[in-house]
């Protein structure tokens, strides 16, 4: 048994409920977090949700707000500089995955606290200690800071556009494939397989499937289940000390598309499509996953997202090379053009 030191950093508190963003100052006090605070937000969320949140911060607390358009190294650098200039004690990401990742990585760089305030349930970076930053020379996420707390206001999150909610379901069902890939790597390569963290990731995927049955009738209940699933998946990554439980071949496909055409679709949308195809390769119930996604209006065809068929096939053929150290069903040599085309056609992703 490998008894090497393994340190797990987890969030101290998860606040979840309706209209709880008004309580932010109370949470700062409960967590003993001093000001100045630096809020990192996006252009849309900044003008709407963040503006409202700031109204509830007491006048004696110092804070500054930064707006980031993207999650690039430049955005991180600007955030770091601002945080140093104002002596920020906490960097707070408020918005979608990009704002949260910039805040998370900047906090890691300057060793300040990081707080996560998601405004959409579109990804599982909400709790994870990893960040996806463009410009680091990697398509995949890197180690960053775990959140001291997560504040999940279900009222706000469930009002996010349906596309963002569906993307979160796509990111989460992907764990079914990710865990299969991990098990395979353990069998074929002797890689360490963490049963406990794999179970957590799998449970989050099952909850995402459950969410597809509820969300049409009751958005708030569906989103609450989804948020718990996203938080659980993030915790699984934190415990594993790697994104292994949450990212396998389905993510490699998504990263391959993102490399070729950044921002062509939401992260979770690409992961959802990747999940259907990789579940087919693994011989697991890909039709059930596809049906569940279709039932919520999730874009399951390349053309629904405006992605050319050739790009899907190309992504399938290069996906294995993105993170060669993480063995998946794609193997070391990847798929041939013909087999990739067939997989995409059989699963109905392309015509
Ligand atoms: N760290 C990790 O482990 C993980 C990181 N990721 C990363 O996260 C990113 C994907 O996150 P995602 O959220 O999909 O994309 P974005 O952060 O790009 O957000 C998509 C859009 O949704 C908007 N938005 C957010 N909340 C609301 C709301 N309540 N109402 C209306 N619009 C809203 C954002 O506005 P605005 O313009 O104001 O930002 C943005 O325009 C990728 O960069 C991906 O790599 C994904 C999974 C895991
Ligand atoms: O998106 C992620 C988990 O959902 C992170 O995965 P990567 O480590 O592949 O970037
Ligand atoms: Zn993901």
mmCIF file of C-alpha atoms and ligand atoms in Angstrom:
data_model
loop_
_atom_site.group_PDB
_atom_site.id
_atom_site.type_symbol
_atom_site.label_atom_id
_atom_site.label_comp_id
_atom_site.label_asym_id
_atom_site.label_seq_id
_atom_site.Cartn_x
_atom_site.Cartn_y
_atom_site.Cartn_z
ATOM 1 C CA UNK A 1 0.000 0.000 0.000
ATOM 2 C CA UNK A 2 1.275 3.453 -0.939
ATOM 3 C CA UNK A 3 1.360 5.465 2.270
ATOM 4 C CA UNK A 4 2.860 8.603 0.752
ATOM 5 C CA UNK A 5 1.499 11.814 2.246
ATOM 6 C CA UNK A 6 -1.762 12.876 0.604
ATOM 7 C CA UNK A 7 -3.214 16.205 1.676
ATOM 8 C CA UNK A 8 -6.888 16.942 1.012
ATOM 9 C CA UNK A 9 -8.042 20.549 1.026
ATOM 10 C CA UNK A 10 -11.810 20.942 1.072
ATOM 11 C CA UNK A 11 -14.155 23.945 1.302
ATOM 12 C CA UNK A 12 -14.914 24.980 4.859
ATOM 13 C CA UNK A 13 -18.571 25.783 4.229
ATOM 14 C CA UNK A 14 -21.184 25.315 1.544
ATOM 15 C CA UNK A 15 -24.089 27.734 1.783
ATOM 16 C CA UNK A 16 -27.046 26.675 -0.350
ATOM 17 C CA UNK A 17 -30.606 27.990 -0.448
ATOM 18 C CA UNK A 18 -32.912 30.610 -1.881
ATOM 19 C CA UNK A 19 -32.081 34.332 -1.712
ATOM 20 C CA UNK A 20 -28.999 33.704 0.407
ATOM 21 C CA UNK A 21 -26.739 36.150 -1.457
ATOM 22 C CA UNK A 22 -28.273 38.884 0.692
ATOM 23 C CA UNK A 23 -26.547 37.181 3.636
ATOM 24 C CA UNK A 24 -23.056 37.487 2.195
ATOM 25 C CA UNK A 25 -21.795 39.835 4.892
ATOM 26 C CA UNK A 26 -22.969 37.442 7.599
ATOM 27 C CA UNK A 27 -21.065 34.645 5.871
ATOM 28 C CA UNK A 28 -17.903 36.752 5.694
ATOM 29 C CA UNK A 29 -18.174 37.263 9.439
ATOM 30 C CA UNK A 30 -18.921 33.577 10.156
ATOM 31 C CA UNK A 31 -15.859 32.581 8.183
ATOM 32 C CA UNK A 32 -13.801 35.292 9.818
ATOM 33 C CA UNK A 33 -12.826 36.712 6.426
ATOM 34 C CA UNK A 34 -11.442 40.206 6.519
ATOM 35 C CA UNK A 35 -11.676 42.872 3.808
ATOM 36 C CA UNK A 36 -10.665 44.238 1.329
ATOM 37 C CA UNK A 37 -12.546 41.872 -0.967
ATOM 38 C CA UNK A 38 -11.884 41.601 -4.673
ATOM 39 C CA UNK A 39 -14.872 40.498 -6.750
ATOM 40 C CA UNK A 40 -14.106 38.969 -10.147
ATOM 41 C CA UNK A 41 -17.096 38.883 -12.435
ATOM 42 C CA UNK A 42 -18.103 38.833 -16.097
ATOM 43 C CA UNK A 43 -19.601 41.578 -18.274
ATOM 44 C CA UNK A 44 -23.192 40.328 -18.082
ATOM 45 C CA UNK A 45 -23.250 39.063 -14.503
ATOM 46 C CA UNK A 46 -21.362 42.175 -13.382
ATOM 47 C CA UNK A 47 -24.118 44.501 -14.542
ATOM 48 C CA UNK A 48 -26.939 42.414 -13.143
ATOM 49 C CA UNK A 49 -26.304 39.994 -10.278
ATOM 50 C CA UNK A 50 -22.972 41.295 -8.931
ATOM 51 C CA UNK A 51 -24.259 44.869 -8.864
ATOM 52 C CA UNK A 52 -27.124 43.760 -6.613
ATOM 53 C CA UNK A 53 -24.875 41.657 -4.380
ATOM 54 C CA UNK A 54 -22.590 44.623 -3.760
ATOM 55 C CA UNK A 55 -25.485 46.653 -2.421
ATOM 56 C CA UNK A 56 -25.619 44.310 0.575
ATOM 57 C CA UNK A 57 -21.955 44.820 1.545
ATOM 58 C CA UNK A 58 -21.700 47.156 4.571
ATOM 59 C CA UNK A 59 -20.152 50.567 3.930
ATOM 60 C CA UNK A 60 -17.264 49.970 6.304
ATOM 61 C CA UNK A 61 -15.993 47.086 4.175
ATOM 62 C CA UNK A 62 -13.545 47.870 1.392
ATOM 63 C CA UNK A 63 -13.890 46.105 -1.901
ATOM 64 C CA UNK A 64 -13.125 46.387 -5.588
ATOM 65 C CA UNK A 65 -14.754 44.781 -8.611
ATOM 66 C CA UNK A 66 -12.979 43.473 -11.715
ATOM 67 C CA UNK A 67 -14.649 42.425 -14.922
ATOM 68 C CA UNK A 68 -13.045 39.693 -16.993
ATOM 69 C CA UNK A 69 -14.133 38.747 -20.504
ATOM 70 C CA UNK A 70 -12.244 35.519 -20.569
ATOM 71 C CA UNK A 71 -10.139 33.138 -18.485
ATOM 72 C CA UNK A 72 -6.716 33.914 -19.912
ATOM 73 C CA UNK A 73 -3.353 34.320 -18.233
ATOM 74 C CA UNK A 74 -3.681 38.081 -18.845
ATOM 75 C CA UNK A 75 -6.978 38.140 -16.950
ATOM 76 C CA UNK A 76 -5.311 36.273 -14.089
ATOM 77 C CA UNK A 77 -2.333 38.650 -14.129
ATOM 78 C CA UNK A 78 -4.598 41.732 -13.987
ATOM 79 C CA UNK A 79 -6.555 40.182 -11.153
ATOM 80 C CA UNK A 80 -3.379 39.410 -9.218
ATOM 81 C CA UNK A 81 -2.110 42.953 -9.686
ATOM 82 C CA UNK A 82 -5.378 44.483 -8.497
ATOM 83 C CA UNK A 83 -5.519 42.099 -5.545
ATOM 84 C CA UNK A 84 -1.972 43.063 -4.517
ATOM 85 C CA UNK A 85 -2.652 46.783 -4.985
ATOM 86 C CA UNK A 86 -5.692 46.775 -2.692
ATOM 87 C CA UNK A 87 -4.240 44.131 -0.347
ATOM 88 C CA UNK A 88 -7.224 41.820 -0.962
ATOM 89 C CA UNK A 89 -7.789 39.206 1.731
ATOM 90 C CA UNK A 90 -10.359 37.309 -0.313
ATOM 91 C CA UNK A 91 -10.825 36.969 -4.075
ATOM 92 C CA UNK A 92 -14.421 36.160 -4.909
ATOM 93 C CA UNK A 93 -15.409 34.670 -8.252
ATOM 94 C CA UNK A 94 -18.987 35.508 -9.094
ATOM 95 C CA UNK A 95 -20.444 34.225 -12.355
ATOM 96 C CA UNK A 96 -19.909 31.317 -14.719
ATOM 97 C CA UNK A 97 -16.885 29.027 -14.939
ATOM 98 C CA UNK A 98 -14.543 31.605 -16.418
ATOM 99 C CA UNK A 99 -14.905 34.239 -13.683
ATOM 100 C CA UNK A 100 -14.648 31.562 -11.008
ATOM 101 C CA UNK A 101 -11.505 30.075 -12.584
ATOM 102 C CA UNK A 102 -9.760 33.457 -12.884
ATOM 103 C CA UNK A 103 -10.520 34.256 -9.241
ATOM 104 C CA UNK A 104 -9.458 30.777 -8.168
ATOM 105 C CA UNK A 105 -6.135 30.844 -9.998
ATOM 106 C CA UNK A 106 -5.280 34.403 -8.943
ATOM 107 C CA UNK A 107 -6.002 33.481 -5.302
ATOM 108 C CA UNK A 108 -3.696 30.485 -5.689
ATOM 109 C CA UNK A 109 -0.932 32.661 -7.121
ATOM 110 C CA UNK A 110 -1.034 35.268 -4.336
ATOM 111 C CA UNK A 111 -2.114 32.814 -1.634
ATOM 112 C CA UNK A 112 -5.243 34.667 -0.584
ATOM 113 C CA UNK A 113 -8.595 33.099 0.267
ATOM 114 C CA UNK A 114 -10.921 32.259 -2.611
ATOM 115 C CA UNK A 115 -14.698 32.244 -2.458
ATOM 116 C CA UNK A 116 -16.939 30.768 -5.140
ATOM 117 C CA UNK A 117 -20.293 32.336 -5.986
ATOM 118 C CA UNK A 118 -21.743 30.554 -9.007
ATOM 119 C CA UNK A 119 -24.536 32.264 -10.898
ATOM 120 C CA UNK A 120 -25.105 29.314 -13.227
ATOM 121 C CA UNK A 121 -24.950 25.525 -12.719
ATOM 122 C CA UNK A 122 -22.940 25.085 -15.908
ATOM 123 C CA UNK A 123 -19.735 23.313 -14.715
ATOM 124 C CA UNK A 124 -18.183 21.557 -11.735
ATOM 125 C CA UNK A 125 -15.316 24.003 -11.270
ATOM 126 C CA UNK A 126 -17.571 25.595 -8.612
ATOM 127 C CA UNK A 127 -15.927 23.556 -5.828
ATOM 128 C CA UNK A 128 -12.866 22.009 -7.422
ATOM 129 C CA UNK A 129 -9.326 23.182 -6.606
ATOM 130 C CA UNK A 130 -8.480 23.246 -10.337
ATOM 131 C CA UNK A 131 -8.764 26.005 -12.938
ATOM 132 C CA UNK A 132 -8.876 26.080 -16.734
ATOM 133 C CA UNK A 133 -6.771 29.024 -17.876
ATOM 134 C CA UNK A 134 -5.906 29.822 -21.480
ATOM 135 C CA UNK A 135 -2.284 30.683 -22.150
ATOM 136 C CA UNK A 136 -0.658 28.171 -19.840
ATOM 137 C CA UNK A 137 0.118 25.994 -22.844
ATOM 138 C CA UNK A 138 -2.355 23.333 -21.695
ATOM 139 C CA UNK A 139 -5.877 22.520 -22.834
ATOM 140 C CA UNK A 140 -6.644 20.960 -19.470
ATOM 141 C CA UNK A 141 -7.090 22.371 -15.980
ATOM 142 C CA UNK A 142 -4.251 23.085 -13.554
ATOM 143 C CA UNK A 143 -3.925 23.051 -9.767
ATOM 144 C CA UNK A 144 -5.358 26.160 -8.113
ATOM 145 C CA UNK A 145 -6.970 27.061 -4.794
ATOM 146 C CA UNK A 146 -9.876 25.320 -3.089
ATOM 147 C CA UNK A 147 -12.720 27.657 -2.136
ATOM 148 C CA UNK A 148 -12.997 28.624 1.505
ATOM 149 C CA UNK A 149 -16.750 28.665 0.881
ATOM 150 C CA UNK A 150 -19.326 28.270 -1.838
ATOM 151 C CA UNK A 151 -22.449 30.391 -1.831
ATOM 152 C CA UNK A 152 -25.111 28.810 -4.021
ATOM 153 C CA UNK A 153 -28.181 30.956 -4.307
ATOM 154 C CA UNK A 154 -30.679 28.591 -5.931
ATOM 155 C CA UNK A 155 -33.074 31.437 -6.767
ATOM 156 C CA UNK A 156 -30.403 33.122 -8.897
ATOM 157 C CA UNK A 157 -28.841 29.953 -10.291
ATOM 158 C CA UNK A 158 -32.170 28.504 -11.398
ATOM 159 C CA UNK A 159 -32.940 31.755 -13.243
ATOM 160 C CA UNK A 160 -29.860 31.274 -15.435
ATOM 161 C CA UNK A 161 -30.617 30.602 -19.106
ATOM 162 C CA UNK A 162 -31.693 27.016 -19.707
ATOM 163 C CA UNK A 163 -28.691 26.481 -21.975
ATOM 164 C CA UNK A 164 -26.326 26.991 -19.021
ATOM 165 C CA UNK A 165 -28.338 24.629 -16.820
ATOM 166 C CA UNK A 166 -28.291 21.959 -19.513
ATOM 167 C CA UNK A 167 -24.530 22.427 -19.932
ATOM 168 C CA UNK A 168 -24.069 21.599 -16.239
ATOM 169 C CA UNK A 169 -26.048 18.407 -16.748
ATOM 170 C CA UNK A 170 -23.765 17.565 -19.696
ATOM 171 C CA UNK A 171 -20.592 18.181 -17.649
ATOM 172 C CA UNK A 172 -21.941 15.948 -14.871
ATOM 173 C CA UNK A 173 -23.256 12.941 -16.857
ATOM 174 C CA UNK A 174 -19.699 12.791 -18.256
ATOM 175 C CA UNK A 175 -18.518 11.315 -14.941
ATOM 176 C CA UNK A 176 -20.055 7.971 -16.004
ATOM 177 C CA UNK A 177 -17.438 7.755 -18.728
ATOM 178 C CA UNK A 178 -14.644 9.366 -16.686
ATOM 179 C CA UNK A 179 -14.971 6.725 -13.977
ATOM 180 C CA UNK A 180 -15.036 3.914 -16.586
ATOM 181 C CA UNK A 181 -11.825 5.316 -18.108
ATOM 182 C CA UNK A 182 -10.211 5.473 -14.688
ATOM 183 C CA UNK A 183 -11.135 1.847 -13.947
ATOM 184 C CA UNK A 184 -9.738 0.820 -17.314
ATOM 185 C CA UNK A 185 -6.459 2.618 -16.614
ATOM 186 C CA UNK A 186 -6.273 0.845 -13.295
ATOM 187 C CA UNK A 187 -6.766 -2.560 -14.966
ATOM 188 C CA UNK A 188 -4.506 -2.000 -17.956
ATOM 189 C CA UNK A 189 -1.888 0.336 -16.522
ATOM 190 C CA UNK A 190 -1.979 -0.352 -12.802
ATOM 191 C CA UNK A 191 -2.956 3.252 -12.135
ATOM 192 C CA UNK A 192 -4.198 3.933 -8.612
ATOM 193 C CA UNK A 193 -8.018 3.855 -8.583
ATOM 194 C CA UNK A 194 -9.770 5.606 -5.722
ATOM 195 C CA UNK A 195 -13.000 3.756 -5.124
ATOM 196 C CA UNK A 196 -14.390 6.392 -2.784
ATOM 197 C CA UNK A 197 -13.794 9.404 -5.034
ATOM 198 C CA UNK A 198 -14.969 7.421 -8.072
ATOM 199 C CA UNK A 199 -18.208 6.618 -6.223
ATOM 200 C CA UNK A 200 -18.712 10.294 -5.444
ATOM 201 C CA UNK A 201 -18.253 11.224 -9.106
ATOM 202 C CA UNK A 202 -20.593 8.453 -10.192
ATOM 203 C CA UNK A 203 -23.196 9.562 -7.702
ATOM 204 C CA UNK A 204 -23.070 13.075 -9.134
ATOM 205 C CA UNK A 205 -23.655 11.682 -12.640
ATOM 206 C CA UNK A 206 -26.655 9.690 -11.388
ATOM 207 C CA UNK A 207 -28.067 12.832 -9.812
ATOM 208 C CA UNK A 208 -27.635 14.704 -13.082
ATOM 209 C CA UNK A 209 -29.685 11.992 -14.804
ATOM 210 C CA UNK A 210 -32.292 12.288 -12.060
ATOM 211 C CA UNK A 211 -32.309 16.030 -12.642
ATOM 212 C CA UNK A 212 -33.342 15.506 -16.295
ATOM 213 C CA UNK A 213 -36.559 13.882 -15.027
ATOM 214 C CA UNK A 214 -37.421 16.696 -12.639
ATOM 215 C CA UNK A 215 -36.272 19.880 -14.291
ATOM 216 C CA UNK A 216 -39.082 20.212 -16.831
ATOM 217 C CA UNK A 217 -41.687 20.245 -14.060
ATOM 218 C CA UNK A 218 -39.801 21.983 -11.294
ATOM 219 C CA UNK A 219 -36.723 24.007 -12.267
ATOM 220 C CA UNK A 220 -35.719 24.962 -8.739
ATOM 221 C CA UNK A 221 -35.798 21.388 -7.399
ATOM 222 C CA UNK A 222 -33.952 20.157 -10.486
ATOM 223 C CA UNK A 223 -31.292 22.851 -10.156
ATOM 224 C CA UNK A 224 -30.826 22.140 -6.468
ATOM 225 C CA UNK A 225 -30.105 18.483 -7.249
ATOM 226 C CA UNK A 226 -27.773 19.534 -10.047
ATOM 227 C CA UNK A 227 -25.903 21.971 -7.779
ATOM 228 C CA UNK A 228 -25.411 19.252 -5.183
ATOM 229 C CA UNK A 229 -24.109 16.977 -7.943
ATOM 230 C CA UNK A 230 -21.678 19.647 -9.213
ATOM 231 C CA UNK A 231 -20.447 20.361 -5.699
ATOM 232 C CA UNK A 232 -19.982 16.627 -5.041
ATOM 233 C CA UNK A 233 -17.995 16.194 -8.231
ATOM 234 C CA UNK A 234 -15.758 19.126 -7.240
ATOM 235 C CA UNK A 235 -15.226 17.548 -3.823
ATOM 236 C CA UNK A 236 -14.296 14.259 -5.531
ATOM 237 C CA UNK A 237 -11.606 16.119 -7.500
ATOM 238 C CA UNK A 238 -10.366 17.805 -4.321
ATOM 239 C CA UNK A 239 -10.147 14.487 -2.503
ATOM 240 C CA UNK A 240 -8.437 12.732 -5.406
ATOM 241 C CA UNK A 241 -6.012 15.635 -5.784
ATOM 242 C CA UNK A 242 -6.651 15.412 -9.531
ATOM 243 C CA UNK A 243 -9.517 15.809 -11.984
ATOM 244 C CA UNK A 244 -9.276 12.067 -12.768
ATOM 245 C CA UNK A 245 -12.695 11.163 -11.243
ATOM 246 C CA UNK A 246 -14.375 13.912 -13.275
ATOM 247 C CA UNK A 247 -12.534 14.007 -16.566
ATOM 248 C CA UNK A 248 -11.849 11.175 -18.990
ATOM 249 C CA UNK A 249 -12.155 10.623 -22.720
ATOM 250 C CA UNK A 250 -15.406 12.637 -22.920
ATOM 251 C CA UNK A 251 -13.476 15.693 -21.671
ATOM 252 C CA UNK A 252 -10.566 14.978 -24.022
ATOM 253 C CA UNK A 253 -13.014 15.202 -26.920
ATOM 254 C CA UNK A 254 -14.374 18.496 -25.527
ATOM 255 C CA UNK A 255 -10.850 19.898 -25.079
ATOM 256 C CA UNK A 256 -9.978 18.897 -28.662
ATOM 257 C CA UNK A 257 -12.921 20.897 -30.020
ATOM 258 C CA UNK A 258 -12.095 23.843 -27.715
ATOM 259 C CA UNK A 259 -8.503 23.802 -29.037
ATOM 260 C CA UNK A 260 -9.663 23.942 -32.643
ATOM 261 C CA UNK A 261 -12.430 26.499 -32.140
ATOM 262 C CA UNK A 262 -12.523 28.165 -28.713
ATOM 263 C CA UNK A 263 -15.981 29.230 -27.530
ATOM 264 C CA UNK A 264 -17.852 27.397 -30.302
ATOM 265 C CA UNK A 265 -20.055 25.860 -27.597
ATOM 266 C CA UNK A 266 -20.277 25.722 -23.819
ATOM 267 C CA UNK A 267 -17.888 23.366 -22.037
ATOM 268 C CA UNK A 268 -20.719 21.195 -20.701
ATOM 269 C CA UNK A 269 -22.345 20.940 -24.125
ATOM 270 C CA UNK A 270 -19.168 19.503 -25.637
ATOM 271 C CA UNK A 271 -18.708 17.153 -22.694
ATOM 272 C CA UNK A 272 -22.308 15.939 -23.101
ATOM 273 C CA UNK A 273 -21.775 15.073 -26.770
ATOM 274 C CA UNK A 274 -18.417 13.484 -25.915
ATOM 275 C CA UNK A 275 -20.141 11.419 -23.228
ATOM 276 C CA UNK A 276 -22.617 9.919 -25.709
ATOM 277 C CA UNK A 277 -19.821 8.849 -28.067
ATOM 278 C CA UNK A 278 -17.423 7.585 -25.392
ATOM 279 C CA UNK A 279 -20.230 5.717 -23.596
ATOM 280 C CA UNK A 280 -20.835 3.941 -26.914
ATOM 281 C CA UNK A 281 -17.134 3.028 -27.082
ATOM 282 C CA UNK A 282 -17.193 1.722 -23.513
ATOM 283 C CA UNK A 283 -20.304 -0.315 -24.253
ATOM 284 C CA UNK A 284 -22.325 1.420 -21.544
ATOM 285 C CA UNK A 285 -25.891 2.683 -21.956
ATOM 286 C CA UNK A 286 -25.226 5.542 -24.355
ATOM 287 C CA UNK A 287 -28.792 5.497 -25.698
ATOM 288 C CA UNK A 288 -30.183 6.063 -22.212
ATOM 289 C CA UNK A 289 -27.805 9.002 -21.686
ATOM 290 C CA UNK A 290 -28.701 10.445 -25.085
ATOM 291 C CA UNK A 291 -32.449 10.078 -24.461
ATOM 292 C CA UNK A 292 -32.120 11.775 -21.075
ATOM 293 C CA UNK A 293 -30.205 14.678 -22.625
ATOM 294 C CA UNK A 294 -32.649 14.985 -25.512
ATOM 295 C CA UNK A 295 -35.577 15.084 -23.098
ATOM 296 C CA UNK A 296 -34.309 18.403 -21.718
ATOM 297 C CA UNK A 297 -33.561 19.906 -25.126
ATOM 298 C CA UNK A 298 -29.798 19.349 -24.853
ATOM 299 C CA UNK A 299 -28.053 19.724 -28.237
ATOM 300 C CA UNK A 300 -26.977 16.168 -29.039
ATOM 301 C CA UNK A 301 -26.056 16.742 -32.691
ATOM 302 C CA UNK A 302 -23.031 18.615 -33.979
ATOM 303 C CA UNK A 303 -25.226 20.708 -36.204
ATOM 304 C CA UNK A 304 -27.336 21.873 -33.216
ATOM 305 C CA UNK A 305 -24.162 23.639 -32.036
ATOM 306 C CA UNK A 306 -22.992 24.750 -35.467
ATOM 307 C CA UNK A 307 -20.000 22.404 -35.349
ATOM 308 C CA UNK A 308 -18.998 21.005 -38.748
ATOM 309 C CA UNK A 309 -19.013 17.190 -38.955
ATOM 310 C CA UNK A 310 -15.326 17.103 -39.939
ATOM 311 C CA UNK A 311 -14.399 18.964 -36.766
ATOM 312 C CA UNK A 312 -16.123 16.298 -34.655
ATOM 313 C CA UNK A 313 -14.237 13.531 -36.460
ATOM 314 C CA UNK A 314 -10.926 15.379 -36.248
ATOM 315 C CA UNK A 315 -11.441 15.995 -32.515
ATOM 316 C CA UNK A 316 -12.068 12.297 -31.975
ATOM 317 C CA UNK A 317 -8.827 11.419 -33.744
ATOM 318 C CA UNK A 318 -6.627 13.837 -31.755
ATOM 319 C CA UNK A 319 -8.296 13.594 -28.325
ATOM 320 C CA UNK A 320 -5.983 10.806 -27.067
ATOM 321 C CA UNK A 321 -2.914 13.027 -27.567
ATOM 322 C CA UNK A 322 -4.092 15.873 -25.324
ATOM 323 C CA UNK A 323 -3.237 14.252 -22.016
ATOM 324 C CA UNK A 324 -1.198 11.155 -22.832
ATOM 325 C CA UNK A 325 -0.408 10.436 -19.181
ATOM 326 C CA UNK A 326 -4.117 9.818 -18.460
ATOM 327 C CA UNK A 327 -5.050 6.527 -20.102
ATOM 328 C CA UNK A 328 -8.603 6.249 -21.460
ATOM 329 C CA UNK A 329 -10.677 4.102 -23.808
ATOM 330 C CA UNK A 330 -9.032 6.013 -26.673
ATOM 331 C CA UNK A 331 -5.799 4.147 -25.956
ATOM 332 C CA UNK A 332 -2.318 5.381 -26.835
ATOM 333 C CA UNK A 333 -2.846 5.609 -30.558
ATOM 334 C CA UNK A 334 -6.332 7.053 -30.672
ATOM 335 C CA UNK A 335 -9.007 6.487 -33.285
ATOM 336 C CA UNK A 336 -8.538 6.267 -37.026
ATOM 337 C CA UNK A 337 -10.516 8.714 -39.167
ATOM 338 C CA UNK A 338 -12.820 5.930 -40.324
ATOM 339 C CA UNK A 339 -13.570 4.561 -36.865
ATOM 340 C CA UNK A 340 -14.076 8.080 -35.494
ATOM 341 C CA UNK A 341 -16.519 8.855 -38.290
ATOM 342 C CA UNK A 342 -18.403 5.646 -37.624
ATOM 343 C CA UNK A 343 -18.713 6.310 -33.882
ATOM 344 C CA UNK A 344 -20.014 9.822 -34.513
ATOM 345 C CA UNK A 345 -22.488 8.522 -37.104
ATOM 346 C CA UNK A 346 -23.772 5.542 -35.130
ATOM 347 C CA UNK A 347 -24.446 7.726 -32.109
ATOM 348 C CA UNK A 348 -26.178 10.299 -34.314
ATOM 349 C CA UNK A 349 -23.765 13.117 -33.448
ATOM 350 C CA UNK A 350 -23.108 13.597 -37.148
ATOM 351 C CA UNK A 351 -25.161 12.534 -40.175
HETATM 352 N N1 LIG B 1 -12.047 24.489 -12.945
HETATM 353 C C1 LIG B 1 -12.670 23.415 -13.328
HETATM 354 O O1 LIG B 1 -12.511 22.329 -12.745
HETATM 355 C C2 LIG B 1 -13.620 23.507 -14.470
HETATM 356 C C3 LIG B 1 -13.565 24.617 -15.283
HETATM 357 N N2 LIG B 1 -14.422 24.740 -16.347
HETATM 358 C C4 LIG B 1 -14.265 25.927 -17.169
HETATM 359 O O2 LIG B 1 -15.380 26.782 -16.968
HETATM 360 C C5 LIG B 1 -15.678 27.459 -18.182
HETATM 361 C C6 LIG B 1 -17.093 27.126 -18.603
HETATM 362 O O3 LIG B 1 -17.979 27.717 -17.729
HETATM 363 P P1 LIG B 1 -19.386 28.236 -18.264
HETATM 364 O O4 LIG B 1 -20.120 28.708 -17.065
HETATM 365 O O5 LIG B 1 -19.981 27.193 -19.121
HETATM 366 O O6 LIG B 1 -18.995 29.428 -19.242
HETATM 367 P P2 LIG B 1 -18.765 31.009 -18.977
HETATM 368 O O7 LIG B 1 -18.112 31.265 -17.691
HETATM 369 O O8 LIG B 1 -18.116 31.498 -20.204
HETATM 370 O O9 LIG B 1 -20.250 31.557 -18.902
HETATM 371 C C7 LIG B 1 -21.070 31.508 -20.027
HETATM 372 C C8 LIG B 1 -21.938 32.747 -20.093
HETATM 373 O O10 LIG B 1 -22.977 32.641 -19.130
HETATM 374 C C9 LIG B 1 -23.154 33.902 -18.521
HETATM 375 N N3 LIG B 1 -23.860 33.737 -17.237
HETATM 376 C C10 LIG B 1 -23.419 33.218 -16.080
HETATM 377 N N4 LIG B 1 -24.412 33.234 -15.159
HETATM 378 C C11 LIG B 1 -25.482 33.761 -15.758
HETATM 379 C C12 LIG B 1 -26.818 34.033 -15.336
HETATM 380 N N5 LIG B 1 -27.246 33.728 -14.105
HETATM 381 N N6 LIG B 1 -27.672 34.605 -16.228
HETATM 382 C C13 LIG B 1 -27.258 34.909 -17.490
HETATM 383 N N7 LIG B 1 -26.019 34.665 -17.951
HETATM 384 C C14 LIG B 1 -25.149 34.090 -17.078
HETATM 385 C C15 LIG B 1 -21.764 34.455 -18.441
HETATM 386 O O11 LIG B 1 -21.834 35.868 -18.277
HETATM 387 P P3 LIG B 1 -20.552 36.798 -18.116
HETATM 388 O O12 LIG B 1 -20.265 37.221 -19.547
HETATM 389 O O13 LIG B 1 -20.983 37.912 -17.264
HETATM 390 O O14 LIG B 1 -19.451 35.975 -17.540
HETATM 391 C C16 LIG B 1 -21.190 34.041 -19.798
HETATM 392 O O15 LIG B 1 -21.491 34.975 -20.788
HETATM 393 C C17 LIG B 1 -14.688 26.974 -19.227
HETATM 394 O O16 LIG B 1 -13.618 27.899 -19.314
HETATM 395 C C18 LIG B 1 -14.242 25.632 -18.660
HETATM 396 O O17 LIG B 1 -12.987 25.267 -19.115
HETATM 397 C C19 LIG B 1 -15.380 23.804 -16.593
HETATM 398 C C20 LIG B 1 -15.477 22.676 -15.795
HETATM 399 C C21 LIG B 1 -14.599 22.447 -14.673
HETATM 400 O O1 LIG B 2 -13.786 20.106 -16.678
HETATM 401 C C1 LIG B 2 -13.268 19.492 -15.779
HETATM 402 C C2 LIG B 2 -14.056 18.606 -14.910
HETATM 403 O O2 LIG B 2 -15.424 18.696 -15.209
HETATM 404 C C3 LIG B 2 -11.823 19.576 -15.559
HETATM 405 O O3 LIG B 2 -11.259 18.663 -16.395
HETATM 406 P P1 LIG B 2 -9.818 18.812 -17.061
HETATM 407 O O4 LIG B 2 -8.841 18.522 -15.982
HETATM 408 O O5 LIG B 2 -9.839 17.779 -18.143
HETATM 409 O O6 LIG B 2 -9.677 20.198 -17.598
HETATM 410 ZN ZN1 LIG B 3 -15.866 19.566 -17.170
#
